[in-house]
Every structure is written in C-alpha cells, then in structure tokens.
mmCIF file of N, CA and C in Angstrom:
data_model
loop_
_atom_site.group_PDB
_atom_site.id
_atom_site.type_symbol
_atom_site.label_atom_id
_atom_site.label_comp_id
_atom_site.label_asym_id
_atom_site.label_seq_id
_atom_site.Cartn_x
_atom_site.Cartn_y
_atom_site.Cartn_z
ATOM 1 N N MET N 171 50.043 -7.687 55.814
ATOM 2 C CA MET N 171 49.737 -7.950 57.241
ATOM 3 C C MET N 171 49.869 -9.482 57.290
ATOM 4 N N THR N 172 50.450 -10.015 58.356
ATOM 5 C CA THR N 172 50.612 -11.433 58.535
ATOM 6 C C THR N 172 49.515 -11.882 59.180
ATOM 7 N N THR N 173 49.050 -13.181 58.698
ATOM 8 C CA THR N 173 47.918 -13.817 59.269
ATOM 9 C C THR N 173 48.065 -14.153 60.857
ATOM 10 N N PRO N 174 47.115 -13.652 61.716
ATOM 11 C CA PRO N 174 47.298 -13.948 63.060
ATOM 12 C C PRO N 174 47.122 -15.410 63.365
ATOM 13 N N SER N 175 48.027 -15.905 64.183
ATOM 14 C CA SER N 175 48.175 -17.242 64.572
ATOM 15 C C SER N 175 46.995 -17.584 65.506
ATOM 16 N N ILE N 176 46.386 -18.811 65.360
ATOM 17 C CA ILE N 176 45.261 -19.206 66.105
ATOM 18 C C ILE N 176 45.688 -19.142 67.640
ATOM 19 N N ASP N 177 46.919 -19.565 67.957
ATOM 20 C CA ASP N 177 47.368 -19.804 69.227
ATOM 21 C C ASP N 177 47.610 -18.576 70.059
ATOM 22 N N SER N 178 47.881 -17.422 69.232
ATOM 23 C CA SER N 178 48.299 -16.182 69.950
ATOM 24 C C SER N 178 47.367 -14.975 69.567
ATOM 25 N N SER N 179 46.180 -15.280 68.953
ATOM 26 C CA SER N 179 45.361 -14.107 68.770
ATOM 27 C C SER N 179 43.865 -14.426 69.313
ATOM 28 N N THR N 180 43.194 -13.334 69.309
ATOM 29 C CA THR N 180 41.784 -13.513 69.864
ATOM 30 C C THR N 180 40.858 -13.662 68.588
ATOM 31 N N ARG N 181 39.601 -13.986 68.911
ATOM 32 C CA ARG N 181 38.651 -14.187 67.953
ATOM 33 C C ARG N 181 38.444 -12.917 67.152
ATOM 34 N N GLU N 182 38.473 -11.727 67.998
ATOM 35 C CA GLU N 182 38.180 -10.522 67.306
ATOM 36 C C GLU N 182 39.294 -10.116 66.423
ATOM 37 N N GLU N 183 40.537 -10.462 66.751
ATOM 38 C CA GLU N 183 41.711 -10.097 65.966
ATOM 39 C C GLU N 183 41.603 -10.962 64.579
ATOM 40 N N ARG N 184 41.262 -12.238 64.749
ATOM 41 C CA ARG N 184 41.029 -13.011 63.528
ATOM 42 C C ARG N 184 40.030 -12.588 62.477
ATOM 43 N N LEU N 185 38.743 -12.038 63.176
ATOM 44 C CA LEU N 185 37.644 -11.672 62.535
ATOM 45 C C LEU N 185 38.066 -10.437 61.669
ATOM 46 N N ASP N 186 38.662 -9.415 62.444
ATOM 47 C CA ASP N 186 39.250 -8.177 61.738
ATOM 48 C C ASP N 186 40.239 -8.581 60.650
ATOM 49 N N TYR N 187 41.056 -9.446 60.834
ATOM 50 C CA TYR N 187 41.886 -9.865 59.681
ATOM 51 C C TYR N 187 41.185 -10.447 58.584
ATOM 52 N N VAL N 188 40.266 -11.217 58.640
ATOM 53 C CA VAL N 188 39.408 -11.777 57.512
ATOM 54 C C VAL N 188 38.665 -10.704 56.895
ATOM 55 N N LEU N 189 38.103 -9.795 57.704
ATOM 56 C CA LEU N 189 37.219 -8.622 57.041
ATOM 57 C C LEU N 189 38.156 -7.649 56.425
ATOM 58 N N ASN N 190 39.473 -7.478 56.908
ATOM 59 C CA ASN N 190 40.406 -6.582 56.205
ATOM 60 C C ASN N 190 40.837 -7.228 55.043
ATOM 61 N N GLU N 191 41.231 -8.473 54.912
ATOM 62 C CA GLU N 191 41.796 -9.113 53.797
ATOM 63 C C GLU N 191 40.725 -9.295 52.675
ATOM 64 N N TRP N 192 39.362 -9.362 52.960
ATOM 65 C CA TRP N 192 38.366 -9.566 51.971
ATOM 66 C C TRP N 192 37.615 -8.248 51.648
ATOM 67 N N ARG N 193 38.056 -7.068 52.071
ATOM 68 C CA ARG N 193 37.300 -5.969 51.849
ATOM 69 C C ARG N 193 37.323 -5.518 50.395
ATOM 70 N N CYS N 194 36.231 -5.027 49.923
ATOM 71 C CA CYS N 194 36.152 -4.598 48.515
ATOM 72 C C CYS N 194 37.139 -3.556 48.149
ATOM 73 N N LEU N 195 37.837 -3.683 47.120
ATOM 74 C CA LEU N 195 38.937 -2.603 46.644
ATOM 75 C C LEU N 195 38.432 -1.848 45.604
ATOM 76 N N HIS N 196 37.044 -2.025 45.133
ATOM 77 C CA HIS N 196 36.363 -1.285 44.098
ATOM 78 C C HIS N 196 37.279 -1.292 42.854
ATOM 79 N N ASN N 197 37.774 -2.317 42.402
ATOM 80 C CA ASN N 197 38.577 -2.475 41.146
ATOM 81 C C ASN N 197 38.339 -3.965 40.791
ATOM 82 N N CYS N 198 37.217 -4.304 40.395
ATOM 83 C CA CYS N 198 36.767 -5.595 40.020
ATOM 84 C C CYS N 198 37.642 -6.349 38.870
ATOM 85 N N GLU N 199 38.091 -5.404 37.862
ATOM 86 C CA GLU N 199 38.826 -5.961 36.834
ATOM 87 C C GLU N 199 40.247 -6.633 37.211
ATOM 88 N N LEU N 200 40.833 -6.005 38.381
ATOM 89 C CA LEU N 200 42.063 -6.455 38.858
ATOM 90 C C LEU N 200 42.076 -7.297 40.083
ATOM 91 N N CYS N 201 41.001 -7.169 40.853
ATOM 92 C CA CYS N 201 40.981 -7.812 42.145
ATOM 93 C C CYS N 201 40.726 -9.208 42.296
ATOM 94 N N GLY N 202 39.532 -9.617 41.912
ATOM 95 C CA GLY N 202 39.153 -11.105 41.782
ATOM 96 C C GLY N 202 38.585 -11.643 43.043
ATOM 97 N N LYS N 203 38.523 -10.714 44.138
ATOM 98 C CA LYS N 203 37.979 -11.377 45.379
ATOM 99 C C LYS N 203 36.609 -11.875 45.131
ATOM 100 N N CYS N 204 35.781 -11.064 44.513
ATOM 101 C CA CYS N 204 34.259 -11.480 44.295
ATOM 102 C C CYS N 204 34.172 -12.855 43.489
ATOM 103 N N HIS N 205 35.135 -12.956 42.600
ATOM 104 C CA HIS N 205 35.262 -14.182 41.740
ATOM 105 C C HIS N 205 35.508 -15.359 42.785
ATOM 106 N N ILE N 206 36.298 -15.248 43.636
ATOM 107 C CA ILE N 206 36.717 -16.332 44.694
ATOM 108 C C ILE N 206 35.536 -16.504 45.687
ATOM 109 N N LEU N 207 34.929 -15.467 46.077
ATOM 110 C CA LEU N 207 33.948 -15.638 47.121
ATOM 111 C C LEU N 207 32.536 -16.073 46.543
ATOM 112 N N LYS N 208 32.488 -15.790 45.162
ATOM 113 C CA LYS N 208 31.120 -16.316 44.544
ATOM 114 C C LYS N 208 29.838 -15.905 45.309
ATOM 115 N N GLY N 209 29.870 -14.735 45.789
ATOM 116 C CA GLY N 209 28.666 -14.354 46.552
ATOM 117 C C GLY N 209 28.495 -14.831 47.932
ATOM 118 N N ARG N 210 29.425 -15.519 48.355
ATOM 119 C CA ARG N 210 29.413 -15.972 49.911
ATOM 120 C C ARG N 210 30.132 -15.080 50.786
ATOM 121 N N SER N 211 29.695 -15.159 51.998
ATOM 122 C CA SER N 211 30.238 -14.286 53.106
ATOM 123 C C SER N 211 31.615 -14.778 53.482
ATOM 124 N N GLU N 212 32.565 -13.825 53.605
ATOM 125 C CA GLU N 212 33.863 -14.110 54.044
ATOM 126 C C GLU N 212 33.804 -14.610 55.521
ATOM 127 N N GLU N 213 32.885 -14.130 56.259
ATOM 128 C CA GLU N 213 32.669 -14.517 57.710
ATOM 129 C C GLU N 213 32.372 -15.964 57.689
ATOM 130 N N LYS N 214 31.383 -16.265 56.850
ATOM 131 C CA LYS N 214 30.969 -17.684 56.836
ATOM 132 C C LYS N 214 32.009 -18.792 56.418
ATOM 133 N N LEU N 215 32.742 -18.384 55.219
ATOM 134 C CA LEU N 215 33.803 -19.091 54.735
ATOM 135 C C LEU N 215 34.985 -19.279 55.720
ATOM 136 N N TYR N 216 35.168 -18.305 56.435
ATOM 137 C CA TYR N 216 36.413 -18.443 57.301
ATOM 138 C C TYR N 216 35.909 -18.662 58.864
ATOM 139 N N ALA N 217 34.799 -19.066 59.056
ATOM 140 C CA ALA N 217 34.229 -19.248 60.457
ATOM 141 C C ALA N 217 35.067 -20.010 61.366
ATOM 142 N N ASP N 218 35.603 -21.168 60.706
ATOM 143 C CA ASP N 218 36.294 -22.026 61.506
ATOM 144 C C ASP N 218 37.760 -21.371 61.889
ATOM 145 N N TYR N 219 38.303 -20.544 61.014
ATOM 146 C CA TYR N 219 39.407 -19.936 61.439
ATOM 147 C C TYR N 219 39.112 -18.848 62.381
ATOM 148 N N ILE N 220 38.087 -17.992 62.157
ATOM 149 C CA ILE N 220 37.711 -17.067 63.257
ATOM 150 C C ILE N 220 37.591 -17.563 64.515
ATOM 151 N N ASP N 221 36.887 -18.945 64.562
ATOM 152 C CA ASP N 221 36.571 -19.595 65.850
ATOM 153 C C ASP N 221 37.807 -20.376 66.444
ATOM 154 N N GLY N 222 38.995 -20.294 65.717
ATOM 155 C CA GLY N 222 40.018 -20.952 66.151
ATOM 156 C C GLY N 222 40.168 -22.504 65.973
ATOM 157 N N LYS N 223 39.469 -22.942 64.916
ATOM 158 C CA LYS N 223 39.291 -24.495 64.745
ATOM 159 C C LYS N 223 40.355 -24.949 63.535
ATOM 160 N N ARG N 224 40.592 -24.034 62.644
ATOM 161 C CA ARG N 224 41.287 -24.474 61.468
ATOM 162 C C ARG N 224 42.171 -23.212 61.031
ATOM 163 N N SER N 225 43.291 -23.490 60.357
ATOM 164 C CA SER N 225 44.212 -22.401 59.960
ATOM 165 C C SER N 225 43.632 -21.531 58.724
ATOM 166 N N TYR N 226 44.046 -20.387 58.644
ATOM 167 C CA TYR N 226 43.564 -19.518 57.442
ATOM 168 C C TYR N 226 43.932 -20.156 56.127
ATOM 169 N N MET N 227 45.226 -20.634 56.086
ATOM 170 C CA MET N 227 45.789 -21.176 54.977
ATOM 171 C C MET N 227 45.083 -22.449 54.489
ATOM 172 N N ASP N 228 44.713 -23.350 55.446
ATOM 173 C CA ASP N 228 43.907 -24.512 55.227
ATOM 174 C C ASP N 228 42.559 -24.198 54.431
ATOM 175 N N ILE N 229 41.812 -23.183 55.043
ATOM 176 C CA ILE N 229 40.587 -22.914 54.540
ATOM 177 C C ILE N 229 40.827 -22.194 53.031
ATOM 178 N N THR N 230 41.714 -21.341 52.979
ATOM 179 C CA THR N 230 42.130 -20.568 51.731
ATOM 180 C C THR N 230 42.374 -21.672 50.611
ATOM 181 N N LEU N 231 43.131 -22.743 50.955
ATOM 182 C CA LEU N 231 43.627 -23.708 49.969
ATOM 183 C C LEU N 231 42.344 -24.520 49.587
ATOM 184 N N GLU N 232 41.376 -24.851 50.620
ATOM 185 C CA GLU N 232 40.203 -25.606 50.216
ATOM 186 C C GLU N 232 39.201 -24.773 49.246
ATOM 187 N N ILE N 233 39.113 -23.339 49.550
ATOM 188 C CA ILE N 233 38.258 -22.595 48.796
ATOM 189 C C ILE N 233 38.950 -22.530 47.283
ATOM 190 N N ARG N 234 40.009 -22.366 47.257
ATOM 191 C CA ARG N 234 40.847 -22.323 45.773
ATOM 192 C C ARG N 234 40.655 -23.652 45.079
ATOM 193 N N SER N 235 40.700 -24.891 45.768
ATOM 194 C CA SER N 235 40.548 -26.053 45.080
ATOM 195 C C SER N 235 38.989 -26.367 44.786
ATOM 196 N N ASN N 236 38.184 -25.715 45.324
ATOM 197 C CA ASN N 236 36.671 -25.984 45.014
ATOM 198 C C ASN N 236 36.110 -25.110 44.068
ATOM 199 N N ARG N 237 37.034 -24.362 43.269
ATOM 200 C CA ARG N 237 36.461 -23.427 42.295
ATOM 201 C C ARG N 237 35.488 -24.026 41.413
#
C-alpha cells in the first residue's frame, strides 16, 4: 500500500495506514517491527504524520537513525 499523502488524505486515512503498517504479524523472528518500536506506540511515534505535520518517511528515517 502506498503511503497516503498529507495533502490528499484525511487524518483517519493516515491513522489507518499507520495501524495497518505496524500491525503484529505474529512472526517475531522474521518481522522485526517490535524491535524497531521498542515498546513504543506506533500512534505516538507517528502522531505528527497522523496529524498532517510531517511526512511518514521523515519520521521513519528519524526512528531508524535513533536505534
């Protein structure tokens, strides 16, 4: 699924996207999502994207550089 653009999507569409992208796959050995989140909420990490303040990619790159 393509990341919804801030300019052409609603807050709800962006929230749905984040929740779908970070949903548990129940395959911890191959997934790695929990390792990236480190117990943090995806909604809190991506709050600026959900609220239309920053791009999804900017936040993702920041999360990955702060490991």
